[in-house]
Amino acid sequence: MPEMRFLIRWPDGSPESCYSPSLVVKDYLTPGASYTLDQFVALSRAALTTASARVEARYGRPCSLAQGQLASIEAKARRFAEISDPRVTVDAFEE
């Protein structure tokens, strides 16, 4: 199963490299696009849940790395919830 990373910038400008066990992230996020924090979290949740389900269908168990990446995104997003109009930018995909 092809893996990928999606490179993002949080509202404070800090970069992060996020992991997905599937290229399905390309169906949800676009390089160069800026998303509201809530939108980014929702799209990441959908993408990583789908990716984990694909791993489960193929290997019989969900992907713990995708689940961990989602938990990390959700936790970090909470840090920015109080700022005005927080946005996350997707910088690039790495395959």
Short mmCIF file of C-alpha atoms in Angstrom, two decimals:
data_model
loop_
_atom_site.label_atom_id
_atom_site.label_comp_id
_atom_site.label_asym_id
_atom_site.label_seq_id
_atom_site.Cartn_x
_atom_site.Cartn_y
_atom_site.Cartn_z
CA MET A 1 0.00 0.00 0.00
CA PRO A 2 1.55 3.35 -0.98
CA GLU A 3 2.29 5.68 1.91
CA MET A 4 2.53 9.42 1.77
CA ARG A 5 3.19 12.50 3.86
CA PHE A 6 1.32 15.75 3.68
CA LEU A 7 3.25 18.82 4.74
CA ILE A 8 1.26 21.48 6.55
CA ARG A 9 1.69 24.81 8.31
CA TRP A 10 -0.29 25.48 11.46
CA PRO A 11 -1.85 28.89 12.22
CA ASP A 12 1.33 29.99 14.03
CA GLY A 13 3.42 29.16 10.95
CA SER A 14 5.01 26.04 12.42
CA PRO A 15 5.48 23.25 9.86
CA GLU A 16 4.54 19.62 10.36
CA SER A 17 4.93 16.50 8.28
CA CYS A 18 1.87 14.26 8.64
CA TYR A 19 1.71 10.56 7.76
CA SER A 20 -0.93 8.63 5.83
CA PRO A 21 -0.76 4.93 4.92
CA SER A 22 -2.70 5.67 1.74
CA LEU A 23 -2.77 8.21 -1.07
CA VAL A 24 -6.45 8.86 -0.25
CA VAL A 25 -5.41 12.14 1.39
CA LYS A 26 -5.21 13.53 -2.14
CA ASP A 27 -9.00 13.15 -2.37
CA TYR A 28 -9.48 15.42 0.65
CA LEU A 29 -6.69 18.01 0.72
CA THR A 30 -5.03 20.16 -1.94
CA PRO A 31 -1.43 21.43 -1.90
CA GLY A 32 -1.36 25.21 -1.69
CA ALA A 33 -4.83 25.39 -0.17
CA SER A 34 -5.59 27.08 3.13
CA TYR A 35 -8.35 25.62 5.32
CA THR A 36 -10.09 26.86 8.41
CA LEU A 37 -8.90 24.92 11.43
CA ASP A 38 -12.21 23.10 11.80
CA GLN A 39 -12.32 22.26 8.11
CA PHE A 40 -8.75 20.96 8.14
CA VAL A 41 -9.43 18.75 11.16
CA ALA A 42 -12.63 17.39 9.61
CA LEU A 43 -10.95 16.67 6.26
CA SER A 44 -7.95 15.07 7.98
CA ARG A 45 -10.28 12.93 10.09
CA ALA A 46 -12.15 11.75 6.99
CA ALA A 47 -8.94 11.08 5.05
CA LEU A 48 -7.10 9.25 7.83
CA THR A 49 -10.17 7.24 8.83
CA THR A 50 -10.59 6.14 5.22
CA ALA A 51 -6.87 5.35 4.95
CA SER A 52 -6.99 3.27 8.13
CA ALA A 53 -10.06 1.41 6.85
CA ARG A 54 -8.21 0.57 3.63
CA VAL A 55 -5.37 -0.90 5.68
CA GLU A 56 -7.87 -2.89 7.73
CA ALA A 57 -9.56 -4.23 4.58
CA ARG A 58 -6.20 -5.36 3.24
CA TYR A 59 -4.40 -6.55 6.39
CA GLY A 60 -7.19 -7.31 8.85
CA ARG A 61 -6.52 -4.49 11.32
CA PRO A 62 -6.73 -0.70 11.24
CA CYS A 63 -3.60 1.39 10.87
CA SER A 64 -2.37 2.51 14.27
CA LEU A 65 -0.05 5.08 12.63
CA ALA A 66 -3.00 6.76 10.87
CA GLN A 67 -4.99 6.73 14.10
CA GLY A 68 -2.04 8.21 15.96
CA GLN A 69 -1.56 10.92 13.33
CA LEU A 70 -5.22 11.86 13.61
CA ALA A 71 -4.97 12.05 17.40
CA SER A 72 -1.92 14.28 17.04
CA ILE A 73 -3.69 16.61 14.59
CA GLU A 74 -6.74 16.86 16.85
CA ALA A 75 -4.60 17.59 19.92
CA LYS A 76 -2.52 20.24 18.18
CA ALA A 77 -5.64 21.86 16.68
CA ARG A 78 -7.05 22.40 20.18
CA ARG A 79 -4.09 24.71 20.89
CA PHE A 80 -5.27 27.09 18.16
CA ALA A 81 -9.02 26.93 18.80
CA GLU A 82 -9.13 30.25 20.67
CA ILE A 83 -7.39 32.44 18.10
CA SER A 84 -9.36 34.45 15.54
CA ASP A 85 -9.81 32.71 12.18
CA PRO A 86 -7.14 30.00 12.57
CA ARG A 87 -6.08 28.52 9.24
CA VAL A 88 -3.96 25.53 8.24
CA THR A 89 -2.13 25.49 4.90
CA VAL A 90 -1.25 22.32 3.03
CA ASP A 91 2.18 23.00 1.54
CA ALA A 92 2.87 19.79 -0.37
CA PHE A 93 2.47 16.05 -0.70
CA GLU A 94 5.42 13.67 -0.50
CA GLU A 95 5.00 10.17 -1.86
#
